[in-house]
CSV table of C-alpha atoms in Angstrom, one decimal:
chain,number,residue,atom,x,y,z
A,1,MET,CA,-34.9,-41.5,67.1
A,2,LEU,CA,-32.0,-43.8,65.7
A,3,HIS,CA,-31.9,-47.6,66.9
A,4,GLN,CA,-29.5,-49.5,65.0
A,5,ALA,CA,-26.7,-48.5,62.9
A,6,LEU,CA,-23.5,-49.9,61.1
A,7,ILE,CA,-20.3,-47.9,60.4
A,8,LEU,CA,-18.3,-49.6,57.7
A,9,THR,CA,-15.0,-48.0,57.3
A,10,SER,CA,-11.3,-48.6,57.5
A,11,HIS,CA,-10.4,-45.5,59.5
A,12,ARG,CA,-10.4,-46.7,63.2
A,13,GLU,CA,-10.3,-43.6,65.1
A,14,TYR,CA,-13.0,-41.9,62.7
A,15,ALA,CA,-15.3,-45.1,63.4
A,16,GLN,CA,-14.8,-44.8,67.3
A,17,ALA,CA,-15.6,-41.0,67.2
A,18,MET,CA,-18.6,-41.5,64.7
A,19,ARG,CA,-20.0,-44.5,66.9
A,20,GLN,CA,-19.9,-42.2,70.1
A,21,GLY,CA,-21.5,-39.2,68.2
A,22,LEU,CA,-24.3,-41.6,66.5
A,23,LEU,CA,-24.9,-42.8,70.1
A,24,LYS,CA,-25.8,-39.7,71.4
A,25,LEU,CA,-28.7,-39.4,68.5
A,26,GLY,CA,-30.4,-42.7,69.8
A,27,HIS,CA,-31.3,-43.6,73.4
A,28,GLU,CA,-29.9,-46.2,75.9
A,29,LYS,CA,-30.7,-49.2,74.0
A,30,THR,CA,-29.4,-47.7,70.6
A,31,ARG,CA,-26.6,-50.4,69.0
A,32,ILE,CA,-24.0,-48.9,66.8
A,33,ASP,CA,-22.0,-51.9,65.1
A,34,VAL,CA,-18.4,-50.8,63.4
A,35,GLU,CA,-17.2,-53.0,61.0
A,36,LEU,CA,-13.7,-52.4,59.4
A,37,ASP,CA,-13.5,-55.3,57.2
A,38,ALA,CA,-15.8,-55.1,53.9
A,39,ALA,CA,-15.8,-59.1,53.4
A,40,ARG,CA,-17.2,-59.6,57.1
A,41,ALA,CA,-19.5,-57.0,56.6
A,42,MET,CA,-21.4,-58.5,53.8
A,43,GLN,CA,-22.1,-61.4,56.4
A,44,LEU,CA,-24.2,-59.2,58.1
A,45,ALA,CA,-27.9,-58.8,57.7
A,46,PRO,CA,-28.3,-54.9,56.5
A,47,GLN,CA,-32.3,-55.4,57.0
A,48,GLN,CA,-31.2,-54.9,60.7
A,49,TYR,CA,-29.8,-51.4,60.2
A,50,GLU,CA,-32.0,-48.0,60.1
A,51,LEU,CA,-28.8,-46.2,59.0
A,52,ILE,CA,-25.4,-47.3,57.3
A,53,LEU,CA,-22.4,-45.5,56.9
A,54,LEU,CA,-19.9,-46.4,54.7
A,55,ASP,CA,-16.8,-45.1,53.2
A,56,THR,CA,-16.0,-44.8,49.5
A,57,VAL,CA,-12.8,-47.0,49.7
A,58,LEU,CA,-12.6,-49.7,51.8
A,59,ASP,CA,-9.6,-52.0,52.4
A,60,THR,CA,-10.8,-54.9,50.4
A,61,MET,CA,-13.6,-53.3,48.4
A,62,ASP,CA,-15.0,-50.2,46.7
A,63,GLY,CA,-17.5,-48.7,48.8
A,64,LEU,CA,-19.6,-47.5,46.0
A,65,GLN,CA,-20.0,-51.1,44.9
A,66,LEU,CA,-20.5,-52.4,48.0
A,67,LEU,CA,-23.5,-50.4,48.5
A,68,GLN,CA,-25.2,-50.8,45.3
A,69,LEU,CA,-25.1,-54.7,46.8
A,70,ILE,CA,-26.6,-53.8,50.0
A,71,LYS,CA,-28.7,-51.3,48.9
A,72,GLN,CA,-30.7,-54.2,47.1
A,73,GLN,CA,-30.9,-56.3,50.0
A,74,SER,CA,-32.2,-53.5,52.4
A,75,PRO,CA,-34.1,-50.6,50.3
A,76,ALA,CA,-35.4,-49.3,53.3
A,77,SER,CA,-32.4,-48.3,55.3
A,78,LYS,CA,-30.6,-44.6,54.8
A,79,PHE,CA,-27.0,-44.7,53.2
A,80,ILE,CA,-24.7,-42.3,53.9
A,81,ILE,CA,-21.3,-42.3,51.8
A,82,VAL,CA,-18.4,-41.1,53.5
A,83,SER,CA,-15.8,-40.0,51.1
A,84,ASP,CA,-12.2,-38.2,52.0
A,85,SER,CA,-12.7,-35.8,49.2
A,86,ALA,CA,-15.7,-34.4,47.8
A,87,ASP,CA,-15.4,-35.3,44.2
A,88,GLU,CA,-18.1,-34.9,41.6
A,89,THR,CA,-17.7,-38.4,40.0
A,90,SER,CA,-17.9,-40.3,43.7
A,91,ARG,CA,-20.6,-38.0,44.8
A,92,ALA,CA,-22.7,-38.7,41.2
A,93,VAL,CA,-22.1,-42.6,41.6
A,94,ALA,CA,-23.0,-42.5,45.2
A,95,TYR,CA,-26.2,-41.2,44.5
A,96,GLN,CA,-26.7,-43.1,41.0
A,97,ASN,CA,-26.0,-46.6,43.6
A,98,GLY,CA,-28.9,-45.4,46.1
A,99,ALA,CA,-27.2,-43.1,48.8
A,100,ASP,CA,-29.2,-40.6,50.8
A,101,PHE,CA,-26.4,-38.5,51.7
A,102,PHE,CA,-23.0,-37.8,50.5
A,103,LEU,CA,-20.5,-36.8,53.3
A,104,GLU,CA,-17.0,-35.4,53.0
A,105,ARG,CA,-15.5,-37.0,55.9
A,106,PRO,CA,-15.6,-34.3,59.0
A,107,ARG,CA,-12.0,-33.4,60.2
A,108,THR,CA,-12.9,-31.2,62.7
A,109,PRO,CA,-15.1,-30.9,65.9
A,110,GLU,CA,-17.3,-28.7,64.4
A,111,ALA,CA,-17.6,-30.5,61.0
A,112,PHE,CA,-18.2,-33.4,63.0
A,113,ALA,CA,-21.2,-31.7,65.1
A,114,LEU,CA,-22.7,-30.3,62.0
A,115,ALA,CA,-22.6,-34.0,60.3
A,116,LEU,CA,-24.2,-35.5,63.2
A,117,GLU,CA,-27.1,-32.4,63.6
A,118,ALA,CA,-27.5,-33.2,59.6
A,119,ILE,CA,-27.8,-37.2,60.4
A,120,ARG,CA,-30.2,-36.4,63.2
A,121,GLY,CA,-32.4,-34.8,60.7
A,122,LEU,CA,-33.0,-38.2,58.9
A,123,PHE,CA,-34.6,-39.7,61.8
A,124,LYS,CA,-36.7,-36.5,63.3
A,125,PRO,CA,-39.8,-38.0,63.9
A,126,ASN,CA,-42.8,-36.2,62.2
A,127,VAL,CA,-44.9,-34.0,64.3
A,128,ALA,CA,-47.9,-35.8,65.7
A,129,GLY,CA,-51.2,-35.5,64.2
A,130,GLU,CA,-49.5,-33.8,61.1
A,131,PRO,CA,-51.7,-34.0,58.2
A,132,LEU,CA,-49.3,-33.8,55.5
A,133,GLN,CA,-47.8,-37.6,55.3
A,134,LYS,CA,-49.3,-39.4,52.9
A,135,GLU,CA,-48.2,-42.5,51.8
A,136,GLY,CA,-45.9,-42.6,48.9
A,137,ASP,CA,-44.9,-39.2,49.5
A,138,SER,CA,-41.6,-38.6,50.6
A,139,PRO,CA,-41.3,-38.1,54.4
A,140,VAL,CA,-41.3,-34.5,56.5
A,141,VAL,CA,-38.1,-33.6,57.4
A,142,ASN,CA,-36.5,-30.7,58.8
A,143,ILE,CA,-35.4,-28.3,56.0
A,144,ARG,CA,-32.8,-26.9,57.8
A,145,ASP,CA,-31.1,-30.4,58.3
A,146,ILE,CA,-31.5,-31.3,54.9
A,147,VAL,CA,-29.9,-28.0,53.4
A,148,GLN,CA,-26.9,-28.1,56.1
A,149,MET,CA,-26.0,-31.6,54.9
A,150,ARG,CA,-26.4,-31.0,51.3
A,151,CYS,CA,-24.3,-28.1,51.7
A,152,LEU,CA,-21.8,-29.7,54.0
A,153,SER,CA,-21.6,-32.7,52.2
A,154,GLY,CA,-20.3,-30.4,49.1
A,155,ASP,CA,-23.5,-31.4,47.1
A,156,SER,CA,-25.0,-29.8,43.6
A,157,VAL,CA,-28.4,-30.9,43.9
A,158,LEU,CA,-31.8,-29.0,43.5
A,159,LEU,CA,-34.2,-29.5,46.4
A,160,LEU,CA,-37.8,-29.4,45.5
A,161,VAL,CA,-39.4,-28.1,48.8
A,162,ARG,CA,-43.0,-28.3,49.4
A,163,SER,CA,-44.8,-27.4,52.5
A,164,GLN,CA,-48.6,-27.7,53.2
A,165,PHE,CA,-49.8,-24.7,50.7
A,166,GLN,CA,-46.3,-23.9,48.7
A,167,SER,CA,-43.8,-25.5,47.0
A,168,GLY,CA,-40.4,-23.9,45.9
A,169,ASP,CA,-36.6,-25.0,44.8
A,170,ILE,CA,-33.5,-24.2,46.3
A,171,PHE,CA,-30.5,-24.7,44.2
A,172,ILE,CA,-27.5,-26.0,45.8
A,173,PHE,CA,-23.9,-26.1,43.5
A,174,ARG,CA,-21.1,-27.5,45.2
A,175,GLY,CA,-22.1,-27.1,49.0
A,176,GLU,CA,-23.1,-23.6,48.7
A,177,ILE,CA,-26.8,-22.3,47.9
A,178,PHE,CA,-27.0,-20.7,44.8
A,179,HIS,CA,-30.4,-19.8,44.3
A,180,ALA,CA,-34.0,-20.1,45.8
A,181,GLN,CA,-37.2,-19.2,44.0
A,182,TYR,CA,-41.1,-19.9,44.9
A,183,PRO,CA,-44.0,-18.4,43.0
A,184,GLY,CA,-43.6,-14.3,43.7
A,185,LYS,CA,-40.0,-14.7,45.3
A,186,SER,CA,-36.8,-15.3,44.4
A,187,GLY,CA,-33.0,-15.3,45.8
A,188,GLU,CA,-32.4,-15.0,49.8
A,189,VAL,CA,-35.7,-13.7,50.6
A,190,ALA,CA,-37.4,-16.5,49.1
A,191,LEU,CA,-34.9,-18.7,50.9
A,192,GLN,CA,-35.8,-17.5,54.3
A,193,ASP,CA,-39.3,-17.8,53.6
A,194,MET,CA,-39.0,-21.3,52.8
A,195,LEU,CA,-36.9,-22.3,55.9
A,196,ARG,CA,-39.4,-21.2,57.8
A,197,TRP,CA,-42.4,-23.1,56.0
A,198,ASN,CA,-44.6,-25.1,58.3
A,199,GLY,CA,-42.2,-24.4,61.3
A,200,GLY,CA,-39.3,-25.6,58.9
A,201,LEU,CA,-40.9,-29.2,58.8
A,202,VAL,CA,-41.5,-29.6,54.9
A,203,ARG,CA,-41.0,-32.7,52.3
A,204,ILE,CA,-38.5,-32.6,50.3
A,205,ARG,CA,-37.3,-34.5,47.3
A,206,ALA,CA,-33.7,-33.8,45.9
A,207,ILE,CA,-32.9,-34.3,42.0
A,208,LYS,CA,-29.9,-34.1,40.3
A,209,LEU,CA,-28.9,-30.4,39.6
A,210,THR,CA,-28.5,-30.1,35.4
A,211,ASN,CA,-28.1,-26.9,35.0
A,212,ILE,CA,-26.6,-24.3,37.2
A,213,PRO,CA,-29.0,-21.2,37.7
A,214,PRO,CA,-27.6,-17.8,37.8
A,215,ARG,CA,-26.6,-16.9,41.4
A,216,THR,CA,-28.9,-14.9,43.4
A,217,ILE,CA,-27.4,-15.9,46.9
A,218,GLU,CA,-24.0,-14.8,47.4
A,219,VAL,CA,-23.8,-15.2,51.7
A,220,PRO,CA,-22.4,-18.5,52.9
A,221,TYR,CA,-25.2,-21.2,53.9
A,222,ARG,CA,-23.9,-21.3,57.5
A,223,GLN,CA,-24.5,-17.6,57.6
A,224,LEU,CA,-28.0,-18.0,56.1
A,225,LEU,CA,-29.1,-20.7,58.3
A,226,ALA,CA,-27.9,-18.9,61.4
A,227,THR,CA,-30.2,-15.8,60.5
A,228,ALA,CA,-32.8,-17.9,59.9
A,229,GLU,CA,-32.9,-19.5,63.3
A,230,LYS,CA,-33.3,-16.3,65.3
A,231,PRO,CA,-36.9,-15.7,65.9
A,232,ASP,CA,-37.0,-12.0,65.8
A,233,ALA,CA,-34.7,-11.6,62.9
A,234,GLU,CA,-34.9,-7.7,61.1
A,235,GLY,CA,-38.6,-6.8,59.8
A,236,PRO,CA,-42.2,-7.4,61.2
A,237,ASP,CA,-43.3,-10.5,63.2
A,238,MET,CA,-44.0,-13.2,61.3
A,239,LEU,CA,-46.7,-15.5,62.5
A,240,ALA,CA,-46.2,-19.3,60.8
A,241,THR,CA,-49.6,-21.0,60.2
A,242,GLY,CA,-49.9,-24.1,58.4
A,243,GLY,CA,-47.0,-23.5,56.1
A,244,GLU,CA,-48.0,-19.7,55.1
A,245,LEU,CA,-46.6,-16.7,57.0
A,246,PHE,CA,-48.7,-13.7,57.6
A,247,VAL,CA,-47.1,-10.1,58.1
A,248,VAL,CA,-48.9,-9.1,61.3
A,249,SER,CA,-46.9,-5.9,62.1
A,250,ASN,CA,-47.6,-5.1,65.7
A,251,GLU,CA,-51.5,-6.0,65.3
A,252,PRO,CA,-53.1,-8.7,67.3
A,253,ALA,CA,-53.0,-12.1,65.4
A,254,PRO,CA,-55.8,-12.4,63.0
A,255,ASP,CA,-58.0,-15.5,63.8
A,256,THR,CA,-57.9,-18.8,62.3
A,257,ALA,CA,-61.0,-18.4,60.1
A,258,ALA,CA,-59.8,-15.0,58.8
A,259,LEU,CA,-56.8,-16.8,57.8
A,260,SER,CA,-57.9,-19.5,55.8
A,261,VAL,CA,-59.6,-17.3,53.6
A,262,VAL,CA,-56.4,-15.1,52.7
A,263,ARG,CA,-54.6,-18.5,52.8
A,264,GLU,CA,-53.5,-18.1,49.3
A,265,ALA,CA,-51.5,-15.2,48.3
A,266,PRO,CA,-52.5,-13.0,45.6
A,267,PRO,CA,-50.3,-13.8,42.2
A,268,ARG,CA,-47.3,-11.1,41.9
A,269,GLU,CA,-49.4,-9.3,39.0
A,270,ASP,CA,-52.7,-9.1,40.9
A,271,SER,CA,-54.3,-6.5,37.9
A,272,ALA,CA,-54.0,-6.6,34.3
A,273,PRO,CA,-51.7,-3.4,32.8
A,274,ALA,CA,-53.7,-0.7,31.9
A,275,PHE,CA,-53.8,-0.8,28.1
A,276,PHE,CA,-55.5,-4.2,28.5
A,277,PRO,CA,-59.1,-4.5,27.4
A,278,LYS,CA,-61.4,-3.8,30.4
A,279,PRO,CA,-62.9,-7.0,31.7
A,280,ILE,CA,-66.6,-7.8,32.3
A,281,VAL,CA,-67.1,-7.3,35.6
A,282,LEU,CA,-70.5,-8.3,37.8
A,283,ALA,CA,-73.0,-6.1,39.7
A,284,GLY,CA,-71.1,-7.5,42.8
A,285,GLY,CA,-67.8,-6.6,41.7
A,286,GLU,CA,-66.6,-9.9,40.8
A,287,THR,CA,-65.3,-10.7,37.7
A,288,PRO,CA,-67.5,-14.1,36.1
A,289,LEU,CA,-65.5,-17.1,34.7
A,290,PRO,CA,-65.7,-16.5,31.2
A,291,GLN,CA,-67.4,-19.4,29.2
A,292,VAL,CA,-64.2,-22.0,28.3
A,293,ASN,CA,-64.0,-25.5,26.7
A,294,SER,CA,-62.5,-26.5,30.0
A,295,HIS,CA,-60.8,-25.7,32.9
A,296,TRP,CA,-58.6,-26.9,35.9
A,297,LYS,CA,-56.2,-26.3,38.7
A,298,VAL,CA,-53.2,-28.4,39.4
A,299,SER,CA,-51.1,-28.1,42.7
A,300,LEU,CA,-47.4,-27.1,42.6
A,301,SER,CA,-46.7,-30.6,43.3
A,302,GLY,CA,-48.6,-31.7,40.4
A,303,ASP,CA,-51.8,-32.8,41.6
A,304,LEU,CA,-55.4,-31.9,40.3
A,305,MET,CA,-57.1,-29.9,42.6
A,306,GLU,CA,-60.4,-29.4,40.8
A,307,GLY,CA,-61.6,-28.9,37.3
A,308,SER,CA,-64.5,-28.6,35.1
A,309,GLN,CA,-65.0,-30.8,31.6
A,310,VAL,CA,-61.5,-32.3,32.4
A,311,SER,CA,-61.9,-35.6,30.2
A,312,GLU,CA,-58.2,-37.1,31.2
A,313,PRO,CA,-57.5,-35.7,34.5
A,314,ASP,CA,-53.8,-37.2,34.6
A,315,ARG,CA,-53.3,-35.9,31.6
A,316,CYS,CA,-54.5,-32.5,32.3
A,317,ALA,CA,-52.3,-32.4,35.7
A,318,PHE,CA,-49.4,-33.4,33.8
A,319,ILE,CA,-49.3,-31.1,31.1
A,320,THR,CA,-49.7,-28.2,33.5
A,321,SER,CA,-47.2,-29.4,35.6
A,322,PHE,CA,-44.7,-30.0,32.8
A,323,ILE,CA,-45.0,-26.5,31.4
A,324,TYR,CA,-45.3,-24.9,34.8
A,325,ARG,CA,-42.0,-26.8,35.4
A,326,LYS,CA,-40.2,-25.6,31.8
A,327,LEU,CA,-41.1,-21.8,32.3
A,328,ALA,CA,-39.5,-22.4,36.2
A,329,ASP,CA,-36.5,-23.1,34.4
A,330,VAL,CA,-37.0,-20.2,31.6
A,331,ALA,CA,-37.6,-18.0,34.7
A,332,VAL,CA,-34.0,-19.5,36.4
A,333,ALA,CA,-32.3,-18.5,32.9
A,334,LEU,CA,-34.0,-15.1,32.4
A,335,GLU,CA,-33.2,-14.5,36.3
A,336,VAL,CA,-36.6,-13.2,36.8
A,337,ASP,CA,-39.9,-14.6,39.4
A,338,TYR,CA,-42.2,-17.2,37.9
A,339,PHE,CA,-44.4,-16.5,35.3
A,340,SER,CA,-47.7,-14.5,36.2
A,341,HIS,CA,-49.7,-16.3,33.3
A,342,VAL,CA,-49.1,-17.6,30.1
A,343,THR,CA,-51.3,-17.7,26.8
A,344,LEU,CA,-50.7,-20.7,23.9
A,345,LEU,CA,-52.2,-19.5,21.0
A,346,GLY,CA,-53.4,-22.4,18.4
A,347,PRO,CA,-55.3,-22.9,15.1
A,348,HIS,CA,-57.7,-24.4,17.0
A,349,LEU,CA,-57.6,-23.6,20.8
A,350,GLN,CA,-56.1,-21.0,22.9
A,351,GLN,CA,-54.6,-22.0,26.3
A,352,VAL,CA,-54.1,-19.7,29.5
A,353,LEU,CA,-52.6,-20.5,32.3
A,354,VAL,CA,-52.2,-18.6,35.6
A,355,ALA,CA,-49.8,-19.1,38.4
A,356,ASP,CA,-50.4,-18.2,42.1
A,357,ASN,CA,-48.8,-19.5,45.0
A,358,MET,CA,-50.8,-22.4,45.5
A,359,GLY,CA,-51.0,-23.7,41.7
A,360,VAL,CA,-51.9,-23.2,38.2
A,361,ARG,CA,-55.0,-22.8,36.7
A,362,HIS,CA,-55.3,-23.9,33.3
A,363,ALA,CA,-58.4,-23.0,30.8
A,364,VAL,CA,-58.9,-24.3,27.1
A,365,PHE,CA,-60.7,-22.0,25.0
A,366,ASP,CA,-61.9,-22.7,21.1
A,367,THR,CA,-59.6,-20.2,19.2
A,368,VAL,CA,-63.2,-19.3,16.7
A,369,TRP,CA,-64.8,-17.4,19.2
A,370,THR,CA,-62.1,-16.2,22.2
A,371,THR,CA,-61.4,-12.8,22.1
A,372,GLU,CA,-58.6,-11.2,23.6
A,373,ASP,CA,-61.3,-9.7,26.2
A,374,LEU,CA,-62.2,-13.3,27.2
A,375,ARG,CA,-58.4,-14.3,28.1
A,376,VAL,CA,-58.1,-11.0,30.3
A,377,GLN,CA,-61.3,-11.9,31.9
A,378,TYR,CA,-59.9,-15.4,32.8
A,379,VAL,CA,-56.8,-14.1,34.1
A,380,LYS,CA,-58.9,-11.7,36.3
A,381,TRP,CA,-61.1,-14.4,37.6
A,382,CYS,CA,-58.2,-16.7,38.6
A,383,CYS,CA,-56.6,-13.4,40.5
A,384,GLU,CA,-60.0,-13.0,42.3
A,385,GLN,CA,-60.0,-16.7,43.1
A,386,SER,CA,-56.6,-16.7,44.8
A,387,PHE,CA,-58.0,-14.2,47.5
B,1,MET,CA,-37.0,-5.4,23.5
B,2,ILE,CA,-34.4,-7.0,26.0
B,3,ALA,CA,-33.5,-9.9,23.5
B,4,ALA,CA,-34.5,-11.7,20.3
B,5,ALA,CA,-33.5,-15.2,19.0
B,6,PHE,CA,-33.9,-17.3,16.1
B,7,VAL,CA,-33.1,-21.0,16.6
B,8,SER,CA,-33.1,-23.1,13.6
B,9,GLU,CA,-34.9,-26.8,13.9
B,10,GLY,CA,-31.5,-28.3,14.8
B,11,GLY,CA,-31.5,-26.2,17.7
B,12,LYS,CA,-28.4,-24.0,16.2
B,13,LEU,CA,-28.9,-20.4,16.9
B,14,SER,CA,-29.1,-18.7,13.8
B,15,GLY,CA,-29.3,-15.0,14.8
B,16,TRP,CA,-29.6,-13.4,18.1
B,17,CYS,CA,-29.4,-9.7,19.8
B,18,ALA,CA,-29.4,-9.3,23.6
B,19,ASN,CA,-28.2,-6.9,26.3
B,20,SER,CA,-25.0,-8.6,28.2
B,21,VAL,CA,-27.3,-10.2,31.0
B,22,ILE,CA,-28.4,-13.2,28.4
B,23,THR,CA,-26.1,-15.3,27.3
B,24,PRO,CA,-26.4,-16.9,23.8
B,25,ASP,CA,-26.4,-20.3,25.4
B,26,ASN,CA,-29.5,-19.4,27.5
B,27,LEU,CA,-31.2,-17.9,24.5
B,28,CYS,CA,-30.6,-21.6,22.9
B,29,PHE,CA,-31.7,-23.3,26.4
B,30,ILE,CA,-35.0,-21.3,26.6
B,31,ALA,CA,-35.5,-21.7,23.0
B,32,GLU,CA,-35.1,-25.2,23.5
B,33,THR,CA,-37.3,-25.2,26.4
B,34,CYS,CA,-40.2,-23.4,24.8
B,35,ARG,CA,-40.0,-26.1,21.7
B,36,GLY,CA,-40.5,-28.5,24.5
B,37,ILE,CA,-43.6,-27.2,25.9
B,38,LEU,CA,-45.1,-26.6,22.0
B,39,SER,CA,-44.1,-29.9,20.9
B,40,ALA,CA,-45.6,-31.6,24.3
B,41,ASN,CA,-49.0,-29.5,23.2
B,42,ARG,CA,-49.2,-31.2,20.1
B,43,ALA,CA,-48.6,-34.5,21.5
B,44,GLU,CA,-51.6,-33.6,23.9
B,45,GLN,CA,-54.0,-32.6,20.6
B,46,ARG,CA,-53.8,-29.1,21.6
B,47,PRO,CA,-51.3,-27.4,19.1
B,48,ALA,CA,-50.1,-24.1,19.4
B,49,GLN,CA,-47.6,-21.8,17.6
B,50,THR,CA,-47.4,-18.8,19.3
B,51,GLY,CA,-46.6,-18.9,23.0
B,52,VAL,CA,-46.7,-15.4,25.5
B,53,VAL,CA,-45.2,-15.6,29.2
B,54,ALA,CA,-45.7,-12.6,31.4
B,55,PHE,CA,-43.0,-12.5,33.9
B,56,GLY,CA,-44.2,-9.4,35.6
B,57,ASN,CA,-44.1,-6.5,33.4
B,58,ARG,CA,-41.6,-8.4,31.0
B,59,THR,CA,-42.9,-10.7,28.5
B,60,LEU,CA,-41.3,-13.9,26.7
B,61,VAL,CA,-42.9,-14.3,23.3
B,62,PHE,CA,-42.2,-17.5,20.9
B,63,ARG,CA,-43.3,-18.6,17.7
B,64,GLU,CA,-42.7,-21.8,16.1
B,65,GLY,CA,-42.6,-22.4,12.3
B,66,GLU,CA,-41.1,-24.9,9.9
B,67,ALA,CA,-37.6,-23.8,10.2
B,68,GLY,CA,-37.0,-22.9,13.7
B,69,LEU,CA,-38.5,-21.0,16.6
B,70,PHE,CA,-38.3,-17.2,17.0
B,71,LEU,CA,-38.1,-15.7,20.8
B,72,ALA,CA,-38.5,-12.2,21.5
B,73,TYR,CA,-38.0,-11.2,25.3
B,74,LEU,CA,-39.9,-7.7,25.9
B,75,ASP,CA,-39.5,-5.2,28.6
B,76,SER,CA,-43.1,-4.4,28.8
B,77,PRO,CA,-46.5,-6.5,29.1
B,78,THR,CA,-48.1,-7.3,25.8
B,79,ASN,CA,-51.6,-7.6,24.5
B,80,ASP,CA,-52.6,-9.0,20.9
B,81,ALA,CA,-52.3,-5.6,19.4
B,82,VAL,CA,-48.8,-5.7,20.5
B,83,LEU,CA,-48.2,-9.1,19.2
B,84,LYS,CA,-49.3,-8.4,15.7
B,85,TRP,CA,-47.4,-5.0,15.2
B,86,LEU,CA,-44.4,-7.4,16.7
B,87,PHE,CA,-44.8,-10.0,14.1
B,88,ASN,CA,-45.4,-7.4,11.2
B,89,GLN,CA,-42.1,-6.2,12.0
B,90,VAL,CA,-40.3,-9.2,12.5
B,91,ASN,CA,-42.0,-11.5,9.5
B,92,PRO,CA,-40.5,-9.5,6.6
B,93,LEU,CA,-37.2,-9.7,7.9
B,94,LEU,CA,-37.1,-13.4,8.7
B,95,GLU,CA,-38.5,-13.8,5.2
B,96,ALA,CA,-35.7,-12.0,3.8
B,97,GLU,CA,-33.7,-14.5,5.2
B,98,GLY,CA,-35.9,-17.3,4.0
B,99,VAL,CA,-37.6,-18.2,6.9
B,100,LYS,CA,-41.4,-18.4,7.2
B,101,LEU,CA,-43.0,-18.6,10.4
B,102,ASP,CA,-46.8,-18.4,9.6
């Protein structure tokens, strides 16, 4: 909930309207200050404000420069830059100078309402007892609000979305959702899933959009968000549990213990092509882990989850994440889903990476004794671990 | 095969063929990304020359030589025999142009 905010603008009417709107986001003691003079605003202590809205153009000062100054004094405050035109240069400078959001000045009541709704998303409390929050991580936010806000302000941005068990990307280009992807799915289907992850409460990191992906989503963002809000959208019933979706059709919901076993979805390609050599199978039906020099698993957010014979955990986690991210870019360029497995063949070592919905497994083999059968066996073993 | 390209050390697309969906710019971008992956692995003391990436039933194969990086995007899964066959076809063609991958 909003407690104290500052609106710094030279537009008196807009200031009053925004003040009234922001007051509705707070409580009875919420204080919204309006300052029309930038020089006077600099005398205020910005640390007292949780939220500061300032215009790109002020009467006596450049709002973007002022943002940089105030941000240094009050790094904990959230800053929204309001511009009369959503030009790319102002937007880029705003983010460079520390803005949390870039907002094109709302001109209609509808746009005003949407802007306020998006600002509300900045101040939503975390779910009580939610174990997601970890010191140093990005806060848990409402994904719908963030997407709406970014689209509303005409941004071009890549949103890295992370729920408790999954992670994916949403590409927004000039205020429209262009593409969405997470392991195993892409396009509108992926977006609709992501909007429901963890009941819509996820961690999001926004980074600059360095390349524009091929467009896989043609539907306007408002329509997409409206569709996602319908609880009984087309298709089978969906039960969101701990950030995952389980299709339960018309059957009774499975119990929690059963869900914990199948929480990790199988990778897209869960069986080897027919002409691959047949891997070794144990009497119980499971594939044994082949002999490897070392192997480890990294979550989609880049944390080392488990490993064996891992000498430098940080470096191992880094290289796996690096390869995963790079190949995610390649997948976008090729207009395909994320990779299922990768083999890197070197003179001394061979590496196999296998992706599933929770992370990437990475194994290192000695080239001298490694056969194709062993690599295939590792892929199969990884697939079985995913169930 | 959906696409193939050879990108020289300086990032120049020396030769390519592809269906209309994949642009030369995309091929360059992909090649640079693959080169980045191989370079990062060298830095980690795990040098690799060849990469095989399975995207569902499609496969991206890349191999780096001194002169540059060759990549092929195939509309099928691969195994070692397919790779061997592929490079048996490709290497003489590249060598005829003075490029040696192995």
